[in-house]
mmCIF file of C-alpha atoms in Angstrom:
data_model
loop_
_atom_site.group_PDB
_atom_site.id
_atom_site.type_symbol
_atom_site.label_atom_id
_atom_site.label_comp_id
_atom_site.label_asym_id
_atom_site.label_seq_id
_atom_site.Cartn_x
_atom_site.Cartn_y
_atom_site.Cartn_z
ATOM 1 C CA MET B 10 -34.327 -110.735 131.708
ATOM 2 C CA LYS B 11 -37.762 -109.795 133.066
ATOM 3 C CA ILE B 12 -39.100 -111.117 136.362
ATOM 4 C CA LEU B 13 -42.575 -110.796 137.828
ATOM 5 C CA VAL B 14 -42.473 -110.305 141.604
ATOM 6 C CA SER B 15 -45.646 -111.167 143.506
ATOM 7 C CA CYS B 16 -45.714 -110.160 147.170
ATOM 8 C CA LYS B 17 -48.165 -110.784 149.965
ATOM 9 C CA THR B 18 -50.112 -108.142 151.845
ATOM 10 C CA THR B 19 -49.022 -108.470 155.460
ATOM 11 C CA ASN B 20 -51.438 -109.151 158.292
ATOM 12 C CA LEU B 21 -50.483 -105.772 159.713
ATOM 13 C CA ASP B 22 -51.749 -104.093 156.539
ATOM 14 C CA VAL B 23 -54.966 -106.102 156.657
ATOM 15 C CA HIS B 24 -55.742 -106.234 160.385
ATOM 16 C CA GLY B 25 -53.498 -103.582 161.949
ATOM 17 C CA GLU B 26 -56.089 -100.833 162.411
ATOM 18 C CA PHE B 27 -58.649 -103.247 163.871
ATOM 19 C CA ILE B 28 -56.129 -104.708 166.337
ATOM 20 C CA ARG B 29 -54.888 -101.250 167.396
ATOM 21 C CA LYS B 30 -58.473 -100.274 168.279
ATOM 22 C CA LYS B 31 -58.918 -103.486 170.267
ATOM 23 C CA ILE B 32 -55.689 -102.807 172.173
ATOM 24 C CA SER B 33 -56.584 -99.190 172.862
ATOM 25 C CA ASN B 34 -59.913 -100.375 174.300
ATOM 26 C CA GLY B 35 -58.166 -102.891 176.524
ATOM 27 C CA LEU B 36 -59.606 -105.890 174.661
ATOM 28 C CA LEU B 37 -56.308 -107.333 173.398
ATOM 29 C CA PRO B 38 -52.764 -107.386 174.793
ATOM 30 C CA GLN B 39 -50.037 -105.388 173.034
ATOM 31 C CA GLU B 40 -48.216 -108.559 172.007
ATOM 32 C CA HIS B 41 -50.699 -109.187 169.187
ATOM 33 C CA LEU B 42 -49.659 -105.951 167.480
ATOM 34 C CA GLU B 43 -45.954 -106.450 168.177
ATOM 35 C CA ARG B 44 -46.037 -109.827 166.453
ATOM 36 C CA LEU B 45 -47.655 -108.381 163.332
ATOM 37 C CA GLU B 46 -45.275 -105.417 163.288
ATOM 38 C CA LYS B 47 -42.271 -107.742 163.434
ATOM 39 C CA ASP B 48 -43.587 -109.869 160.573
ATOM 40 C CA HIS B 49 -44.370 -106.737 158.535
ATOM 41 C CA ALA B 50 -40.871 -105.325 159.034
ATOM 42 C CA GLN B 51 -39.159 -108.605 158.140
ATOM 43 C CA HIS B 52 -41.288 -108.959 155.017
ATOM 44 C CA HIS B 53 -40.365 -105.508 153.709
ATOM 45 C CA ILE B 54 -36.685 -105.964 154.507
ATOM 46 C CA CYS B 55 -36.757 -109.130 152.394
ATOM 47 C CA LEU B 56 -38.712 -107.474 149.573
ATOM 48 C CA ASP B 57 -36.368 -104.468 149.445
ATOM 49 C CA LYS B 58 -33.320 -106.716 149.475
ATOM 50 C CA ILE B 59 -34.387 -108.884 146.552
ATOM 51 C CA LEU B 60 -35.520 -105.899 144.473
ATOM 52 C CA ASN B 61 -32.132 -104.260 145.055
ATOM 53 C CA LEU B 62 -30.350 -107.455 144.011
ATOM 54 C CA PHE B 63 -32.343 -107.590 140.778
ATOM 55 C CA HIS B 64 -31.728 -103.872 140.159
ATOM 56 C CA LYS B 65 -27.959 -104.261 140.551
ATOM 57 C CA LYS B 66 -28.002 -107.007 137.930
ATOM 58 C CA GLY B 67 -29.981 -104.852 135.516
ATOM 59 C CA ILE B 68 -33.023 -107.126 135.660
ATOM 60 C CA VAL B 69 -36.413 -105.645 134.860
ATOM 61 C CA THR B 70 -39.029 -106.393 137.525
ATOM 62 C CA ILE B 71 -42.797 -106.079 137.445
ATOM 63 C CA GLU B 72 -44.456 -106.056 140.863
ATOM 64 C CA VAL B 73 -47.967 -107.299 141.571
ATOM 65 C CA GLY B 74 -49.798 -107.640 144.860
ATOM 66 C CA ARG B 75 -51.059 -111.065 145.869
ATOM 67 C CA GLY B 76 -54.590 -111.585 144.612
ATOM 68 C CA LEU B 77 -54.485 -108.648 142.197
ATOM 69 C CA TYR B 78 -54.601 -108.475 138.405
ATOM 70 C CA TRP B 79 -51.650 -110.080 136.641
ATOM 71 C CA PRO B 80 -50.176 -108.945 133.324
ATOM 72 C CA ASN B 81 -49.651 -111.222 130.355
ATOM 73 C CA LEU B 82 -46.774 -113.597 131.138
ATOM 74 C CA ALA B 83 -45.634 -114.125 127.546
ATOM 75 C CA ASP B 84 -42.463 -112.047 127.986
ATOM 76 C CA ILE B 85 -41.800 -112.984 131.645
ATOM 77 C CA ASP B 86 -38.725 -115.160 132.259
ATOM 78 C CA ALA B 87 -39.488 -116.141 135.860
ATOM 79 C CA VAL B 88 -41.947 -115.519 138.690
ATOM 80 C CA VAL B 89 -40.691 -114.790 142.215
ATOM 81 C CA THR B 90 -43.065 -114.695 145.171
ATOM 82 C CA ILE B 91 -42.316 -112.861 148.423
ATOM 83 C CA GLY B 92 -44.307 -114.158 151.396
ATOM 84 C CA GLY B 93 -44.886 -117.820 152.149
ATOM 85 C CA ASP B 94 -46.648 -120.860 150.757
ATOM 86 C CA GLY B 95 -49.928 -118.974 150.349
ATOM 87 C CA THR B 96 -48.271 -116.516 147.985
ATOM 88 C CA VAL B 97 -46.757 -119.376 145.969
ATOM 89 C CA LEU B 98 -50.165 -121.067 145.733
ATOM 90 C CA GLU B 99 -51.949 -117.911 144.602
ATOM 91 C CA ALA B 100 -49.283 -117.199 141.999
ATOM 92 C CA SER B 101 -49.349 -120.756 140.655
ATOM 93 C CA HIS B 102 -52.966 -120.328 139.551
ATOM 94 C CA HIS B 103 -51.841 -117.721 137.011
ATOM 95 C CA ILE B 104 -49.128 -119.868 135.411
ATOM 96 C CA VAL B 105 -50.044 -122.140 132.508
ATOM 97 C CA ASP B 106 -46.569 -122.483 130.955
ATOM 98 C CA GLN B 107 -44.858 -125.568 132.384
ATOM 99 C CA ASP B 108 -41.430 -124.104 131.515
ATOM 100 C CA LEU B 109 -41.901 -120.795 133.349
ATOM 101 C CA PRO B 110 -40.035 -121.166 136.657
ATOM 102 C CA ILE B 111 -41.506 -119.928 139.921
ATOM 103 C CA MET B 112 -39.389 -119.316 143.005
ATOM 104 C CA GLY B 113 -40.939 -118.756 146.421
ATOM 105 C CA ILE B 114 -39.109 -116.624 148.978
ATOM 106 C CA ARG B 115 -40.124 -116.981 152.617
ATOM 107 C CA SER B 116 -40.037 -113.375 153.746
ATOM 108 C CA SER B 117 -40.596 -113.947 157.468
ATOM 109 C CA PRO B 118 -40.082 -116.808 159.934
ATOM 110 C CA MET B 119 -43.790 -116.461 160.731
ATOM 111 C CA SER B 120 -44.691 -117.653 157.215
ATOM 112 C CA VAL B 121 -44.959 -121.317 156.266
ATOM 113 C CA GLY B 122 -42.409 -122.037 153.539
ATOM 114 C CA TYR B 123 -42.572 -125.675 152.476
ATOM 115 C CA LEU B 124 -42.969 -124.647 148.831
ATOM 116 C CA CYS B 125 -40.394 -121.869 149.074
ATOM 117 C CA ALA B 126 -36.827 -122.145 147.770
ATOM 118 C CA SER B 127 -35.221 -119.667 150.113
ATOM 119 C CA GLY B 128 -35.460 -117.208 152.953
ATOM 120 C CA ILE B 129 -33.682 -113.900 153.363
ATOM 121 C CA GLU B 130 -30.540 -115.657 154.646
ATOM 122 C CA ASP B 131 -29.473 -116.966 151.208
ATOM 123 C CA LEU B 132 -31.158 -114.574 148.786
ATOM 124 C CA GLU B 133 -27.939 -113.675 146.956
ATOM 125 C CA GLU B 134 -27.239 -117.312 146.125
ATOM 126 C CA LYS B 135 -30.792 -117.950 144.898
ATOM 127 C CA VAL B 136 -30.920 -114.764 142.803
ATOM 128 C CA GLU B 137 -27.598 -115.669 141.208
ATOM 129 C CA SER B 138 -28.752 -119.208 140.336
ATOM 130 C CA LEU B 139 -32.003 -117.832 138.896
ATOM 131 C CA CYS B 140 -30.178 -115.312 136.721
ATOM 132 C CA MET B 141 -27.618 -117.899 135.555
ATOM 133 C CA GLY B 142 -30.298 -120.472 134.740
ATOM 134 C CA SER B 143 -28.777 -122.977 137.180
ATOM 135 C CA ALA B 144 -31.549 -123.040 139.798
ATOM 136 C CA ASN B 145 -32.683 -126.437 141.065
ATOM 137 C CA THR B 146 -36.098 -126.937 139.456
ATOM 138 C CA LYS B 147 -38.621 -129.755 139.588
ATOM 139 C CA LYS B 148 -41.709 -130.306 137.494
ATOM 140 C CA VAL B 149 -44.547 -130.825 139.970
ATOM 141 C CA SER B 150 -47.972 -132.192 139.107
ATOM 142 C CA ARG B 151 -51.128 -130.105 139.281
ATOM 143 C CA LEU B 152 -54.803 -130.974 139.086
ATOM 144 C CA GLN B 153 -57.941 -129.322 137.723
ATOM 145 C CA ALA B 154 -61.589 -130.038 138.446
ATOM 146 C CA LEU B 155 -64.411 -130.014 135.929
ATOM 147 C CA VAL B 156 -67.684 -129.034 137.615
ATOM 148 C CA LYS B 157 -70.983 -129.627 135.831
ATOM 149 C CA PHE B 158 -74.110 -127.835 137.077
ATOM 150 C CA THR B 159 -77.459 -129.626 136.853
ATOM 151 C CA ASP B 160 -79.648 -126.501 137.126
ATOM 152 C CA THR B 161 -78.103 -124.633 134.188
ATOM 153 C CA GLY B 162 -76.434 -127.392 132.208
ATOM 154 C CA GLY B 163 -73.257 -125.334 132.297
ATOM 155 C CA GLU B 164 -69.794 -126.327 133.395
ATOM 156 C CA VAL B 165 -66.592 -124.764 134.662
ATOM 157 C CA LEU B 166 -62.981 -125.932 134.561
ATOM 158 C CA THR B 167 -61.132 -124.638 137.625
ATOM 159 C CA ASP B 168 -57.694 -123.105 137.815
ATOM 160 C CA PRO B 169 -54.939 -125.679 138.284
ATOM 161 C CA ILE B 170 -54.248 -126.363 141.953
ATOM 162 C CA LEU B 171 -50.795 -127.000 143.370
ATOM 163 C CA ASN B 172 -51.820 -128.231 146.836
ATOM 164 C CA ASP B 173 -55.354 -129.552 147.183
ATOM 165 C CA PHE B 174 -59.079 -129.416 146.648
ATOM 166 C CA LEU B 175 -61.514 -129.707 149.527
ATOM 167 C CA TYR B 176 -65.062 -130.802 148.739
ATOM 168 C CA ALA B 177 -67.306 -130.153 151.753
ATOM 169 C CA ASN B 178 -70.567 -128.694 153.025
ATOM 170 C CA CYS B 179 -70.629 -124.887 153.170
ATOM 171 C CA ASN B 180 -71.374 -125.210 156.881
ATOM 172 C CA PRO B 181 -68.362 -127.074 158.316
ATOM 173 C CA ALA B 182 -70.538 -128.538 161.096
ATOM 174 C CA GLU B 183 -72.941 -130.195 158.641
ATOM 175 C CA THR B 184 -72.549 -133.607 157.067
ATOM 176 C CA THR B 185 -71.677 -133.745 153.382
ATOM 177 C CA SER B 186 -73.800 -136.178 151.366
ATOM 178 C CA TYR B 187 -72.566 -137.468 148.010
ATOM 179 C CA ARG B 188 -71.850 -140.431 145.797
ATOM 180 C CA ILE B 189 -68.263 -141.163 144.833
ATOM 181 C CA SER B 190 -67.139 -143.275 141.878
ATOM 182 C CA LEU B 191 -63.648 -144.683 141.509
ATOM 183 C CA GLY B 192 -63.336 -146.549 138.245
ATOM 184 C CA ASP B 193 -66.136 -149.148 138.285
ATOM 185 C CA GLN B 194 -66.805 -148.752 142.022
ATOM 186 C CA ARG B 195 -69.641 -146.505 143.231
ATOM 187 C CA GLU B 196 -70.579 -145.723 146.805
ATOM 188 C CA ARG B 197 -72.988 -143.407 148.633
ATOM 189 C CA HIS B 198 -71.332 -141.537 151.514
ATOM 190 C CA LYS B 199 -71.959 -139.186 154.380
ATOM 191 C CA SER B 200 -68.830 -137.573 155.775
ATOM 192 C CA SER B 201 -67.136 -134.264 156.519
ATOM 193 C CA GLY B 202 -66.023 -134.114 152.888
ATOM 194 C CA ILE B 203 -63.106 -135.214 150.757
ATOM 195 C CA TRP B 204 -59.533 -133.992 150.369
ATOM 196 C CA ILE B 205 -58.050 -134.378 146.875
ATOM 197 C CA ALA B 206 -54.352 -133.524 146.832
ATOM 198 C CA THR B 207 -51.258 -133.370 144.663
ATOM 199 C CA ALA B 208 -47.890 -134.732 145.733
ATOM 200 C CA ALA B 209 -46.844 -131.171 146.601
ATOM 201 C CA GLY B 210 -49.909 -130.881 148.835
ATOM 202 C CA SER B 211 -49.475 -134.276 150.464
ATOM 203 C CA THR B 212 -47.647 -132.785 153.461
ATOM 204 C CA ALA B 213 -50.459 -130.317 154.169
ATOM 205 C CA ALA B 214 -54.075 -130.886 155.268
ATOM 206 C CA ILE B 215 -54.509 -134.330 153.718
ATOM 207 C CA ASN B 216 -51.490 -135.564 155.670
ATOM 208 C CA ALA B 217 -52.944 -134.230 158.920
ATOM 209 C CA ALA B 218 -56.194 -136.065 158.114
ATOM 210 C CA GLY B 219 -54.381 -139.357 157.605
ATOM 211 C CA GLY B 220 -53.162 -139.260 154.025
ATOM 212 C CA VAL B 221 -49.813 -140.428 152.677
ATOM 213 C CA ARG B 222 -46.792 -138.124 152.438
ATOM 214 C CA GLN B 223 -45.353 -138.183 148.904
ATOM 215 C CA LYS B 224 -42.205 -136.874 147.258
ATOM 216 C CA ILE B 225 -42.931 -133.482 145.723
ATOM 217 C CA ASP B 226 -42.250 -134.613 142.152
ATOM 218 C CA GLU B 227 -44.422 -137.746 142.210
ATOM 219 C CA SER B 228 -47.060 -137.822 139.487
ATOM 220 C CA LEU B 229 -49.918 -139.584 141.296
ATOM 221 C CA PHE B 230 -52.657 -137.749 143.188
ATOM 222 C CA GLN B 231 -54.501 -138.929 146.279
ATOM 223 C CA PHE B 232 -57.897 -138.573 147.935
ATOM 224 C CA TYR B 233 -59.016 -139.004 151.527
ATOM 225 C CA VAL B 234 -62.562 -139.124 152.915
ATOM 226 C CA ARG B 235 -62.782 -137.028 156.084
ATOM 227 C CA GLU B 236 -64.540 -138.369 159.168
ATOM 228 C CA PRO B 237 -66.891 -140.791 157.390
ATOM 229 C CA TYR B 238 -70.226 -141.637 158.953
ATOM 230 C CA THR B 239 -70.603 -145.395 158.909
ATOM 231 C CA PRO B 240 -74.153 -146.664 159.476
ATOM 232 C CA PRO B 241 -74.708 -149.837 161.559
ATOM 233 C CA ASP B 242 -75.463 -151.977 158.506
ATOM 234 C CA LYS B 243 -72.215 -150.915 156.780
ATOM 235 C CA PRO B 244 -69.292 -150.751 159.209
ATOM 236 C CA SER B 245 -66.906 -149.177 156.682
ATOM 237 C CA TYR B 246 -66.713 -147.759 153.188
ATOM 238 C CA ASP B 247 -64.772 -149.418 150.383
ATOM 239 C CA ILE B 248 -63.775 -146.100 148.786
ATOM 240 C CA LYS B 249 -62.040 -144.232 151.596
ATOM 241 C CA SER B 250 -58.604 -143.142 150.395
ATOM 242 C CA GLY B 251 -55.925 -143.929 147.888
ATOM 243 C CA MET B 252 -53.752 -142.849 144.996
ATOM 244 C CA PHE B 253 -55.149 -142.176 141.558
ATOM 245 C CA ASP B 254 -54.138 -141.133 138.077
ATOM 246 C CA PRO B 255 -57.057 -139.272 136.452
ATOM 247 C CA GLU B 256 -55.974 -140.560 133.047
ATOM 248 C CA LYS B 257 -56.389 -144.189 134.224
ATOM 249 C CA ASN B 258 -58.790 -144.461 137.172
ATOM 250 C CA TYR B 259 -61.593 -141.939 136.984
ATOM 251 C CA ILE B 260 -62.963 -140.216 140.106
ATOM 252 C CA LEU B 261 -66.416 -138.636 140.055
ATOM 253 C CA ILE B 262 -68.188 -136.920 142.950
ATOM 254 C CA GLU B 263 -71.956 -136.381 142.718
ATOM 255 C CA ASN B 264 -73.044 -133.791 145.259
ATOM 256 C CA PHE B 265 -76.228 -134.565 147.220
ATOM 257 C CA SER B 266 -75.913 -131.614 149.616
ATOM 258 C CA GLU B 267 -78.004 -128.495 149.074
ATOM 259 C CA ASN B 268 -75.109 -126.135 149.724
ATOM 260 C CA ALA B 269 -71.612 -127.475 149.181
ATOM 261 C CA VAL B 270 -68.329 -126.001 148.009
ATOM 262 C CA LEU B 271 -65.192 -127.052 146.199
ATOM 263 C CA ALA B 272 -62.298 -125.027 147.642
ATOM 264 C CA LEU B 273 -59.087 -124.526 145.666
ATOM 265 C CA ASP B 274 -55.792 -124.461 147.559
ATOM 266 C CA GLY B 275 -57.453 -123.298 150.765
ATOM 267 C CA GLN B 276 -58.826 -119.787 150.278
ATOM 268 C CA HIS B 277 -57.436 -119.346 146.759
ATOM 269 C CA GLY B 278 -60.713 -119.896 144.939
ATOM 270 C CA HIS B 279 -63.942 -121.862 145.275
ATOM 271 C CA VAL B 280 -66.895 -123.180 143.305
ATOM 272 C CA SER B 281 -70.352 -123.233 144.889
ATOM 273 C CA LEU B 282 -72.249 -126.493 144.385
ATOM 274 C CA GLY B 283 -75.926 -127.378 144.359
ATOM 275 C CA PHE B 284 -77.772 -130.690 144.587
ATOM 276 C CA GLY B 285 -76.842 -132.996 141.713
ATOM 277 C CA ASP B 286 -73.753 -131.090 140.535
ATOM 278 C CA THR B 287 -70.804 -133.304 139.639
ATOM 279 C CA ILE B 288 -67.040 -132.979 140.011
ATOM 280 C CA SER B 289 -64.439 -134.848 137.993
ATOM 281 C CA PHE B 290 -60.691 -134.348 137.869
ATOM 282 C CA ARG B 291 -58.047 -134.067 135.203
ATOM 283 C CA ARG B 292 -54.292 -133.627 135.119
ATOM 284 C CA ALA B 293 -53.251 -130.010 134.561
ATOM 285 C CA MET B 294 -50.038 -128.583 133.141
ATOM 286 C CA ASP B 295 -47.047 -129.230 135.392
ATOM 287 C CA LEU B 296 -45.488 -126.358 137.320
ATOM 288 C CA CYS B 297 -41.744 -125.634 137.174
ATOM 289 C CA LEU B 298 -41.011 -125.065 140.870
ATOM 290 C CA ILE B 299 -37.586 -123.907 142.030
ATOM 291 C CA GLN B 300 -36.394 -125.951 144.983
ATOM 292 C CA PRO B 301 -33.966 -125.165 147.865
#
């Protein structure tokens, strides 16, 4: 058995030197560093523990850092992420085989772990179920966006997202101007942008905005217009939110902002948009996600 292990880079690794300088200059209290050091230590304890468990079982592991180059997954039997939901999301973009299981391990209480199957407290049980092929898995729906560029005539199909897309102005304080089509309906909008989410992502940002919480294995997607501007002559929009199946009711966004962006799973990718560029959506390959 061969397992690819993807682990996060801790905030201490990324920001530690900067924060130490701030503390030494009296600009930050010591507690900021202590918090990062605790998270860093817990993460590496978890990483060492799971690697030792795999080693004792004679399992071959390949380690990759989050956001770095991935090897070919043809001979990989499972993917295990060590970190939190962000590490699961980043890893999911590399997986195109709907039968390749991915198991997220929450390596620190400071990490969000909604998509994770386990924490350090029950690693032995989860490793055993993974090795025996008895892990609790669910096929979860993913979505891709097809972006067409008016200036060049080119197009790009994004990576599959597990959580959500956010279409918005590059400047978060500026209004986003666009036309949205849902089936035969078309409407011109000004708003803060649009969330487009999977069922797995329905508990995240779209839920905070007012969207509907779904079961993780539901197949429908949903969209939600953020903070719409409603002019006096039109007190509300008809296309504001709802469920959709891209194979049945087509959604198209025509961007009328000079500088807009389509963000993939938060910071895990983006496409820059110009005036007249269009975005449509299609169902991507399901992801085999190991559950608690």
